XYZ file of C-alpha atoms in Angstrom:
537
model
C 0.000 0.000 0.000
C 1.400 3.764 -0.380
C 1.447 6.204 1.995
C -2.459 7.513 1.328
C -3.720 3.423 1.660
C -1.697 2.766 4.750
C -3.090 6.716 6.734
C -6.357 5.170 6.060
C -6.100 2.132 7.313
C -4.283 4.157 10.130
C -7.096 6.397 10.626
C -9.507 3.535 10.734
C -8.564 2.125 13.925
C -7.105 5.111 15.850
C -8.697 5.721 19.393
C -7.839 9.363 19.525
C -10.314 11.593 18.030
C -6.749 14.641 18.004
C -4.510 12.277 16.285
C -7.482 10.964 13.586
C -8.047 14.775 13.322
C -4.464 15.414 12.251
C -4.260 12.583 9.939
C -7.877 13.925 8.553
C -6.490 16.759 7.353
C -2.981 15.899 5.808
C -5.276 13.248 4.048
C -7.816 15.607 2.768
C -5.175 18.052 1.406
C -3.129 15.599 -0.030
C -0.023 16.426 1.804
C 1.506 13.340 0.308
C 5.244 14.579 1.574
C 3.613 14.712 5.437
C 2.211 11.044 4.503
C 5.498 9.764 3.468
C 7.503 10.595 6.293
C 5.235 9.385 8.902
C 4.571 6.389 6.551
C 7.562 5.592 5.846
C 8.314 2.780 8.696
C 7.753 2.548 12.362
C 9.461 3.796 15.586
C 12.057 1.070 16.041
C 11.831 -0.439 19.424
C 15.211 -0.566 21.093
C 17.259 -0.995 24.185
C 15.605 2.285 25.197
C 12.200 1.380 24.052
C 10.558 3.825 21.974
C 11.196 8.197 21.684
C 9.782 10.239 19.013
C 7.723 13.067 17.942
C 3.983 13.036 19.204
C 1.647 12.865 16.573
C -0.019 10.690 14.196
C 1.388 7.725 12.458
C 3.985 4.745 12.811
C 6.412 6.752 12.934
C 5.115 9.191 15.581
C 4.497 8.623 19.211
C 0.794 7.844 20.025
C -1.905 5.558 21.143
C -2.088 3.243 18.075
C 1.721 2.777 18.495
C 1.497 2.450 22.558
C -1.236 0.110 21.918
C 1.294 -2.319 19.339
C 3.916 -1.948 22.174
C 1.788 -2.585 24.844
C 0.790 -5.735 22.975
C 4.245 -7.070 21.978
C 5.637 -6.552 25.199
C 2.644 -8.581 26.521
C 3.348 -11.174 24.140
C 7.258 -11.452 25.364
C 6.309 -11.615 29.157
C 3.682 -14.351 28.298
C 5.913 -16.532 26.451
C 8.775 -15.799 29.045
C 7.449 -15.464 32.429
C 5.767 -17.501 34.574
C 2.363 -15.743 36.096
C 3.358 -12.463 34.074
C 2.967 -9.064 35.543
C 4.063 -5.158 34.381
C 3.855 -1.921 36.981
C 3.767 0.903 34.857
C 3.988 4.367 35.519
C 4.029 7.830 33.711
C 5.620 11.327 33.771
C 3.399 14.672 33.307
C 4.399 14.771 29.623
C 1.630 15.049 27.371
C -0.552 12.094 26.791
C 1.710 10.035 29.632
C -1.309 9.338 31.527
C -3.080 8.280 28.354
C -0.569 5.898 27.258
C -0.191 4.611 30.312
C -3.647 3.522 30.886
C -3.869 2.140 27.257
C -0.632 -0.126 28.703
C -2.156 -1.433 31.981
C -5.767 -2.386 29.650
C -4.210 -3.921 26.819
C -1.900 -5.960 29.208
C -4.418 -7.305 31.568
C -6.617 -8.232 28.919
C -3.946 -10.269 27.786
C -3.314 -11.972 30.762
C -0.667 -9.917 32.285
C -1.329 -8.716 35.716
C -1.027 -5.120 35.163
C -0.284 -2.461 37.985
C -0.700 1.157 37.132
C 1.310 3.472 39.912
C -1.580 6.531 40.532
C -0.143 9.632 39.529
C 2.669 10.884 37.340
C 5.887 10.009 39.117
C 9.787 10.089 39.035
C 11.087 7.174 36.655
C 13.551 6.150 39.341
C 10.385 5.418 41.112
C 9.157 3.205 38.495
C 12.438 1.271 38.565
C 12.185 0.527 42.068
C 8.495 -0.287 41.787
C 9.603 -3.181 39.906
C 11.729 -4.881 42.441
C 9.509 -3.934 45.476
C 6.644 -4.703 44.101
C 7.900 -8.516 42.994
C 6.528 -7.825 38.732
C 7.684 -9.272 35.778
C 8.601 -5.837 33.922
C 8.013 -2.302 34.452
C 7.129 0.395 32.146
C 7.507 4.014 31.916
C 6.048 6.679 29.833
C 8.653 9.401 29.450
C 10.753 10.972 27.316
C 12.795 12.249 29.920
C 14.855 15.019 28.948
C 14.023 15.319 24.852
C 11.953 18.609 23.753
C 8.499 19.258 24.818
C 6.381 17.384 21.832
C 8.371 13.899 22.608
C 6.871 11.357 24.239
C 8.807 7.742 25.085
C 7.919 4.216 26.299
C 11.124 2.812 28.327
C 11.073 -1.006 29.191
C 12.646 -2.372 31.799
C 12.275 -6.512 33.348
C 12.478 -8.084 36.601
C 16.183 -7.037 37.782
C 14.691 -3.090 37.839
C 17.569 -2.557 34.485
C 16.521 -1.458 31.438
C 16.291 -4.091 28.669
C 19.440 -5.260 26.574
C 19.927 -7.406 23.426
C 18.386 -9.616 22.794
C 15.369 -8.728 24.701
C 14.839 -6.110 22.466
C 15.020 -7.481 19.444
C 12.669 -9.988 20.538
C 10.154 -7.987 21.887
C 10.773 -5.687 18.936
C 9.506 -8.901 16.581
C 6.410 -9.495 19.137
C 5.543 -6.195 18.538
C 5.418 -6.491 14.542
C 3.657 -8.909 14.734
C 0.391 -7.128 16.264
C -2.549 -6.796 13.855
C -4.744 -4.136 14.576
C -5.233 -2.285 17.798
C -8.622 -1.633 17.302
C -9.196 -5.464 17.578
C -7.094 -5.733 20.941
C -8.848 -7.063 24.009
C -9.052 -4.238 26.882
C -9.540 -5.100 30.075
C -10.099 -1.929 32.679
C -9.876 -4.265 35.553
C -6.023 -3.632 35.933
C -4.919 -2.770 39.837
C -4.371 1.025 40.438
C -1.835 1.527 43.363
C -1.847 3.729 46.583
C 0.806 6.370 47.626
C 2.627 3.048 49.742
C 4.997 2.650 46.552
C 6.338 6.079 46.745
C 6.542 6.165 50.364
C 8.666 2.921 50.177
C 10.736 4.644 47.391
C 11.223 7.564 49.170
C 12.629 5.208 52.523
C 14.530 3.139 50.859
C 16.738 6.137 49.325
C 16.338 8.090 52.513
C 17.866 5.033 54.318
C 20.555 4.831 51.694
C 21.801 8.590 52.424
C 24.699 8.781 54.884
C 24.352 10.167 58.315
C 25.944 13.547 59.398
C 25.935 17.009 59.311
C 22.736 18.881 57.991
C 23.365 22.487 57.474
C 23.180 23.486 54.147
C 21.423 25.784 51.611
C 20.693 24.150 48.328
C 19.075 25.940 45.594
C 17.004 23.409 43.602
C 14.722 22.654 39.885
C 12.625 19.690 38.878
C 12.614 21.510 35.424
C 8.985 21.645 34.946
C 9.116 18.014 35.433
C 8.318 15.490 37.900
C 11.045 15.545 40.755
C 10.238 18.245 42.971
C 7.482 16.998 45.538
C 9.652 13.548 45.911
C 13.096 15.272 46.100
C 11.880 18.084 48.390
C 10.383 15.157 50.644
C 13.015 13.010 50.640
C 15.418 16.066 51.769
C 13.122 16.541 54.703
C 13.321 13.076 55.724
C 16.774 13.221 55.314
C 17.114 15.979 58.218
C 17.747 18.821 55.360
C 15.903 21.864 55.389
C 13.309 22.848 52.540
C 15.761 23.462 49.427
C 14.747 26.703 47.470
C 12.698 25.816 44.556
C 12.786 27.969 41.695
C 9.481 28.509 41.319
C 8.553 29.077 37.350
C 9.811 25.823 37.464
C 8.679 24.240 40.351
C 5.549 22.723 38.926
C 4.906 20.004 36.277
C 4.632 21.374 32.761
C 4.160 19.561 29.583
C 5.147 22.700 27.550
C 8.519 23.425 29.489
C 7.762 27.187 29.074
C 10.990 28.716 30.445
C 13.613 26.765 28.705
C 14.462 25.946 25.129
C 15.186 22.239 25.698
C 14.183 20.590 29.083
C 17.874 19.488 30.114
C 20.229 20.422 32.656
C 23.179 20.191 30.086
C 21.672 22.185 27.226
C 22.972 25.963 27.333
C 20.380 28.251 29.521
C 18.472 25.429 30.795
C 20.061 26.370 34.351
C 20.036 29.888 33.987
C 17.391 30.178 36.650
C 18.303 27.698 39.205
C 21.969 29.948 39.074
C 20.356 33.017 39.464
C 17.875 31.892 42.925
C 21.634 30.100 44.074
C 23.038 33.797 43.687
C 19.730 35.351 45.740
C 19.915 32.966 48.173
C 23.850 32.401 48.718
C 23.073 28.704 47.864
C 26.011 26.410 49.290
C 24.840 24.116 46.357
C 22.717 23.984 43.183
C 20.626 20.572 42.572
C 18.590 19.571 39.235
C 16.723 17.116 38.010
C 15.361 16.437 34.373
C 11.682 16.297 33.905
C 11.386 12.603 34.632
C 14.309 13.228 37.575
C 16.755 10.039 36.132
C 19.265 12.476 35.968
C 21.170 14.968 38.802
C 22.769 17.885 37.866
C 25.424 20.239 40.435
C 26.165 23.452 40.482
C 29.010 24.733 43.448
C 29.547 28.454 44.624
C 32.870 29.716 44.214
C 33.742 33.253 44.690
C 32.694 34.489 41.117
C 29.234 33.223 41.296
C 27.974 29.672 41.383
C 29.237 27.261 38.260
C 27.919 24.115 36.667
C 29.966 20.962 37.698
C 30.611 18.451 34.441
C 28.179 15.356 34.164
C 31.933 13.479 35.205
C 33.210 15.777 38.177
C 29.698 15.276 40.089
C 30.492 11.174 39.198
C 34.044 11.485 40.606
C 32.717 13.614 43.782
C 29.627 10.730 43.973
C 32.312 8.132 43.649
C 34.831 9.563 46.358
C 31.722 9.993 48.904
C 31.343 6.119 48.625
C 34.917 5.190 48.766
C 35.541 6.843 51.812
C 32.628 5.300 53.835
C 33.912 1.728 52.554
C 31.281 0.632 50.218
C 32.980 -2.462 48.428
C 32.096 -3.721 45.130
C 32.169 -2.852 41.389
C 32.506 0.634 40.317
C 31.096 0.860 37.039
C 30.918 3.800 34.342
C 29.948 3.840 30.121
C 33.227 3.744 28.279
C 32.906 7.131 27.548
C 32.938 8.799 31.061
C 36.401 10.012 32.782
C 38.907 7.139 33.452
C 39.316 8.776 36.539
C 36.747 6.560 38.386
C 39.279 3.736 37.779
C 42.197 5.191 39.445
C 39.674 5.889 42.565
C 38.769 2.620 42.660
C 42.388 1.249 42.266
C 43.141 3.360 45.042
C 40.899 2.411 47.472
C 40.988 -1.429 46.146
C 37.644 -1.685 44.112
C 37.332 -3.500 40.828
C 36.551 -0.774 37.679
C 34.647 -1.547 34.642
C 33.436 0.043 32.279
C 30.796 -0.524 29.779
C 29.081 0.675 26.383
C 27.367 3.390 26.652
C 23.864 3.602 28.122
C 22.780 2.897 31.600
C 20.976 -0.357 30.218
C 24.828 -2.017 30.633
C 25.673 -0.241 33.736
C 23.207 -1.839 35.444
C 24.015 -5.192 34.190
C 27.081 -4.704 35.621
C 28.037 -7.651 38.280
C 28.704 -6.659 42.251
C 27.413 -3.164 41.348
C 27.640 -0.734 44.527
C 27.963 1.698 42.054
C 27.439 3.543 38.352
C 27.819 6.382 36.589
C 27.702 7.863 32.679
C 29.274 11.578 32.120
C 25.216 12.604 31.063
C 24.484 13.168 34.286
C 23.433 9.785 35.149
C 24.175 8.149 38.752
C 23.216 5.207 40.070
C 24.360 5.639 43.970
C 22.282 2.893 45.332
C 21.256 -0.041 42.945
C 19.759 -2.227 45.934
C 17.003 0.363 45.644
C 17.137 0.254 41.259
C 19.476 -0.609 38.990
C 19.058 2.517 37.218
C 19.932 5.856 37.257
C 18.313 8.114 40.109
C 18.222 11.717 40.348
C 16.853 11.547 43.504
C 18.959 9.373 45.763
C 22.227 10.893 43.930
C 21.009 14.607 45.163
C 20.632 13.214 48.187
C 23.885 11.781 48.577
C 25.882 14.881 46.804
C 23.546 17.177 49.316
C 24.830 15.187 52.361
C 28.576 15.314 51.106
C 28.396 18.540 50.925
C 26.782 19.283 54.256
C 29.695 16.997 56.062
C 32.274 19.072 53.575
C 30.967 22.486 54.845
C 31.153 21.249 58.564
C 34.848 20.994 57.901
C 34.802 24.574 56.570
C 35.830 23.171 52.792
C 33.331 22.348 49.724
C 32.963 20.305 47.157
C 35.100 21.687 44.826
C 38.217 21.463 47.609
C 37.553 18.018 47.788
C 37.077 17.371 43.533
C 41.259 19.123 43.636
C 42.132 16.614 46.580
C 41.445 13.770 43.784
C 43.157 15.869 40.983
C 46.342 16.124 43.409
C 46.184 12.421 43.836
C 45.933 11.226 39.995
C 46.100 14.764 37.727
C 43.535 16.810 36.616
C 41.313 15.144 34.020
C 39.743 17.601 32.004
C 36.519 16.564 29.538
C 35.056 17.628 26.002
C 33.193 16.805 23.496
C 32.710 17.641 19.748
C 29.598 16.794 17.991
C 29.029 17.079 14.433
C 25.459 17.082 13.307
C 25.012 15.875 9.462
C 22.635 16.314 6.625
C 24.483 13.216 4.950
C 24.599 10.008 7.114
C 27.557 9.195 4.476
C 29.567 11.726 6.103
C 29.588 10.051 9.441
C 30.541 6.624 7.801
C 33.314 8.110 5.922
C 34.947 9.704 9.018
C 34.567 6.148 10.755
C 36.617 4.778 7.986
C 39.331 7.468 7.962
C 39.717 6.437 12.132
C 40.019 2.996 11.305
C 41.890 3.066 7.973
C 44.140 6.457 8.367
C 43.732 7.528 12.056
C 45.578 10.363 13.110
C 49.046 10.161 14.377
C 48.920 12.907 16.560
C 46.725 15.278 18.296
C 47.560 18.825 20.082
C 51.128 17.630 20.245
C 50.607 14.084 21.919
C 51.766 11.094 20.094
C 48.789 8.638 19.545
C 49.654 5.443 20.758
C 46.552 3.042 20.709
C 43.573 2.788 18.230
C 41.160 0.286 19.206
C 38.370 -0.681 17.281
C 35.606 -0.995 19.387
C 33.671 -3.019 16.841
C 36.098 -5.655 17.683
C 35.017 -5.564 20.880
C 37.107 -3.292 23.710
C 38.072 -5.122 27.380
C 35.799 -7.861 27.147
C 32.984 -5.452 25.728
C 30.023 -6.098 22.917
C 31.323 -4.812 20.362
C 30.155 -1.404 18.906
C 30.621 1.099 16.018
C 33.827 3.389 17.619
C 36.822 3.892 18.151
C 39.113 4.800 20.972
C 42.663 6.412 20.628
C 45.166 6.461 23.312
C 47.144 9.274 23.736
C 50.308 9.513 25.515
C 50.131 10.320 29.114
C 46.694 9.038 29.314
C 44.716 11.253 27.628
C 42.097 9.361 25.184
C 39.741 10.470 22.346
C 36.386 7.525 21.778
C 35.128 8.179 18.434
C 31.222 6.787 17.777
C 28.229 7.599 15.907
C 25.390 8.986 17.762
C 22.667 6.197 18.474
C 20.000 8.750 18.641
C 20.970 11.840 16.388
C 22.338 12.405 12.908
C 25.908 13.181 14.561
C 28.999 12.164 15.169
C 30.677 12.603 18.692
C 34.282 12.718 19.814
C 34.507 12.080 23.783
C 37.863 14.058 24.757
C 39.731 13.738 28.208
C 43.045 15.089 29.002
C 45.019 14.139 32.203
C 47.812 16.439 33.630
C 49.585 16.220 36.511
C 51.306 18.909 37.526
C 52.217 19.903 41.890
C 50.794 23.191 40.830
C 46.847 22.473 40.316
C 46.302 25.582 38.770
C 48.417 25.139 35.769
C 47.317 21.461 35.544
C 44.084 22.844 35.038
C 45.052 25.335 32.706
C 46.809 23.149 30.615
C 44.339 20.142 30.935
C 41.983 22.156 29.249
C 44.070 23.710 26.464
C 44.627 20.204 25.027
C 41.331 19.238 25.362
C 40.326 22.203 23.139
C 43.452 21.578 21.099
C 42.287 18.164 20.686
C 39.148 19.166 19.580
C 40.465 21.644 17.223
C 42.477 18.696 15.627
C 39.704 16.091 15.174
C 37.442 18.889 13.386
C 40.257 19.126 11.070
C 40.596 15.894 10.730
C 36.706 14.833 10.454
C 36.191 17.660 7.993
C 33.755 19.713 9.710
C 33.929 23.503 9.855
C-alpha cells in the first residue's frame, strides 16, 4: 500500500479523536510529503524502548503505536514469564497518563497482571516499583529530557535494568507482529496503586543517604518536570531543610515554558536555578530532568555559582562512597572520565566500564555503584538498577553538608582527587550531518588512516571498538590512546544524525592551577584537531 492506503487504514482504527483529526487533514489536502515521512516505517523499538515526535502515524508517538507496544511486550512476558505481571507508571508529559492507561488495559486483557502506579511520578520510582513490588517488567512513559512534543515508552524486566539485546530485538519482533489495535482485548480491571509505593521509594533512598551534618542551603529545579514533591520530601526526611525551589519551574509542565530544551546540560536550561543560588547564597545547586533520572550540580565559588561536568559530580559521587567503605564494582559507560578507575584502584575496588547507556551499567556484576558523564548516577542499585536523580542529590547534598562542617566544599575536595591522579579535564565535539555518508566516511578514515597525533601528543593506541574493547560487545567506535593518558572515543550517535568525539586530558602537575590550565588547552586543542581531521567547519 502507499502512503495515502496505509493513513487510512491508520485512521480507521485510531482511538484518539486529536490524532485521527491530524491525519484527517494531511489526508484531505493531499499532503503526500507529510504522509510519506510518517509512513515511511515505524518507531524502532530498542534498548531504550521507543522516543519520538507526538503525533499521528507509525512513525510518531501515540496511542495506536502504545497500543502495538503494549501488545508485543505482553506477548514477550507471556511466552517468558511464569504468572506475568508489568507496573507501569508515567511522567506529566503530554498524553503520559493516556498511554499509560492504554498499557495497563491492553496488558491485563492479555493476561498480564497489570499495575498502574496513581499519579505521574519520578522514573527512578518506576524502577524501584519493579523490584519492590515482585513484577515481571516495568514500564515508563517518558521521554525524559528530549523537547516538549516527545513522548517515550522505556522497558525495563524483573532485575529493575533497562532491557538489553536480545530482549529487544525480541520484543521488537512481538511487537510487529500485532494486527490491529482496534481489535485488541481491553480489560479496565487492571490494579491502580496507593501512595505506599512512593513512600517505600522515598525510605529506601532516605535510608541509603549517609548520616551527618545537615546544614546546608541548596538551591534546587525539577525543570517543569516530575522531581520536585519527591526530592523536596526526601530532603526533609533526610534531616535537610526545605531546598529553594525555583518557582517558574517548580511545577509540572508539559510545555517546558521557560527553557528551550528541558535538560540540565543544554545551554540556559540552568540559567534560573543559578540566578535563585546567587539570591539565596546557595552552598549548592541541585537539578533534576523532567522525569528526575538524571542529577545535575552546580558549586559556589567566589565568582558566582558554576555548573559541575556530568563526570566531576560522578568522581565527587564516587569519592563519597569510597571513603565510607562501600565495596564492590565501580562501574561507568566507556565514555565517562577514566578517573573513576584510578579511585577505585586506590581504594581497592574492581573498575569496569561498559558501552554506553545505563541499560549495561546496570548489568554490571557486584554493582555498589554507576555512573555515565550525562548526568546519570546510580548511587544505590539495591534500591534500582538505574539511574536516580533523587537518591544521587541526596547523597551529593549530604557530602556537601559533612564538607561544609569541615569549613571546605565540594570543589576542595574534587582538587584533593586531581592532586592524587592529575587533573582530568573533559570535552566533546559533535558534528550534526545532513548526509549520514559523512559520518561513515569519518569512521573509515579512524580505522583506515587515524591520526598520528593530536595537540602535540603522540597517539599510541587505536582500538576498534567493533572488535570488541576489554571484554565489551562490540560497537561502532573507536578509541585512541594518547600519551600520558589522555584518550579520544570516536562513535556515531545512536539517537541523532551526529557524530561525537569524547575528549579527556590528564595532567599532573604539583601546581593544580596550571594542571588545570593546561588540561583544558589540550582538550580544546584536541578538539580543534579532530574537526580538522573529520572535515567539519
Amino acid at each position: 500500500m502507499d502512503s495515502l492506503d496505509l493513513a487510512r487504514d491508520w485512521l480507521s482504527q485510531d482511538p484518539d479523536p486529536e490524532t485521527r483529526a491530524e491525519l484527517s487533514a494531511l489526508i484531505e489536502a493531499g499532503d503526500t510529503a507529510a504522509l510519506d515521512e510518517r509512513f515511511s516505517g515505524r518507531l524502532e523499538f530498542g534498548t531504550a524502548g521507543l522516543r519520538g515526535e507526538l503525533g499521528a502515524g507509525p512513525m510518531r508517538m501515540n496511542r495506536v503505536t502504545v497500543a502495538r507496544a503494549a501488545a508485543g511486550l505482553a506477548r514477550y512476558l507471556l511466552d517468558t514469564a511464569q504468572d506475568p505481571s508489568v507496573v507501569v507508571g508515567y511522567d506529566a508529559r503530554t498524553n503520559s497518563d493516556v498511554f499509560a492507561r492504554d498499557t495497563a488495559e491492553i496488558m491485563q486483557a492479555a493476561g498480564v497482571r497489570a499495575l498502574l502506579l496513581p499519579e505521574h511520578l519520578p522514573t527512578p520510582v518506576l524502577a524501584f516499583a519493579i523490584g519492590h513490588l515482585g513484577t515481571s517488567a516495568g514500564v515508563m512513559v517518558t521521554a525524559s529530557h528530549n523537547p516538549p512534543r516527545d513522548n517515550g515508552y522505556k522497558v525495563y524486566l524483573g532485575d529493575t535494568s533497562q532491557i538489553v539485546p536480545p530482549a529487544d530485538a525480541d520484543i521488537s519482533a512481538r511487537i510487529d507482529a500485532v494486527g490491529r489495535v482496534d481489535e485488541l482485548p481491553r480489560d479496565t480491571d487492571y490494579t491502580v496503586l496507593g501512595d505506599d509505593v512512593a513512600q517505600a521509594y522515598l525510605d529506601a533512598v532516605v535510608a541509603a543517604a549517609p548520616e551527618g551534618p545537615r546544614d546546608l542551603v541548596v538551591a534546587y529545579t525539577p525543570m517543569h518536570g516530575v522531581g520536585g514533591r519527591i526530592l523536596t520530601e526526601a530532603a526533609r526526611r533526610a534531616g535537610f531543610s526545605a531546598p529553594h525551589v525555583v518557582p517558574a519551574q517548580a511545577d509540572p509542565d508539559p510545555a517546558f515554558p521557560t527553557v528551550a530544551f528541558p535538560n540540565p546540560e543544554e545551554p540556559g536550561a540552568m540559567d534560573l536555578a543559578l540566578e535563585l543560588a546567587a539570591s539565596v547564597d546557595a552552598d549548592v545547586v541541585i537539578a533534576n530532568d523532567p522525569d528526575a533520572d538524571r542529577c545535575a550540580v552546580g558549586v559556589r565559588t567566589p565568582d558566582g555559582h558554576r555548573l559541575l561536568t556530568g563526570d566531576q559530580v560522578g568522581v565527587l559521587l564516587a569519592e563519597a562512597l569510597l571513603r565510607r567503605g562501600v565495596e564492590g564494582t565501580y562501574a561507568c559507560s566507556i565514555v565517562s572520565s577514566d578517573l573513576l578507575g584510578r579511585q577505585a584502584a586506590e581504594h581497592g575496588q574492581r573498575w569496569q566500564q561498559t558501552l554506553t547507556g545505563f541499560k549495561w551499567i546496570g548489568k554490571v556484576e557486584g554493582l555498589v555503584y554507576g555512573y555515565e558523564e550525562a548526568l546519570g548516577y546510580c548511587v544505590a542499585p539495591h534500591v534500582a538498577r538505574d539511574k536516580d536523580g533523587i537518591s544521587a542529590a541526596l547523597l551529593m547534598m549530604s557530602l556537601a553538608a559533612s564538607l561544609k562542617a569541615e569549613g571546605r566544599t565540594l570543589t576542595d575536595l574534587l582538587e584533593d582527587v586531581y592532586r592524587r591522579h592529575g587533573w582530568h579535564a573533559t570535552g566533546q565535539l559533535a558534528v550534526r550531518v545532513e548526509d549520514l555518508a559523512i559520518i561513515a566516511d569519518a569512521m573509515q578514515r579512524f580505522r583506515t588512516a587515524p591520526p598520528q597525533v593530536l595537540a602535540g601528543v603522540e597517539v599510541t593506541s587505536v582500538d576498534d571498538l567493533a572488535d570488541g574493547y576489554q571484554g565489551l560487545p562490540p560497537t561502532d567506535g573507536i578509541r585512541l590512546g594518547l600519551t600520558g593518558g589522555s584518550r579520544v572515543i570516536c562513535r556515531p550517535s545512536g539517537t541523532e544524525p551526529k557524530l561525537k568525539c569524547y575528549v579527556e586530558a590528564v595532567v599532573s602537575d604539583d601546581d593544580l592551577d596550571a594542571a588545570r590550565d593546561r588540561a583544558a588547552a589540550t582538550v580544546a586543542s584536541i578538539i580543534e584537531d579532530l574537526r580538522t581531521f573529520v572535515g567539519t567547519p
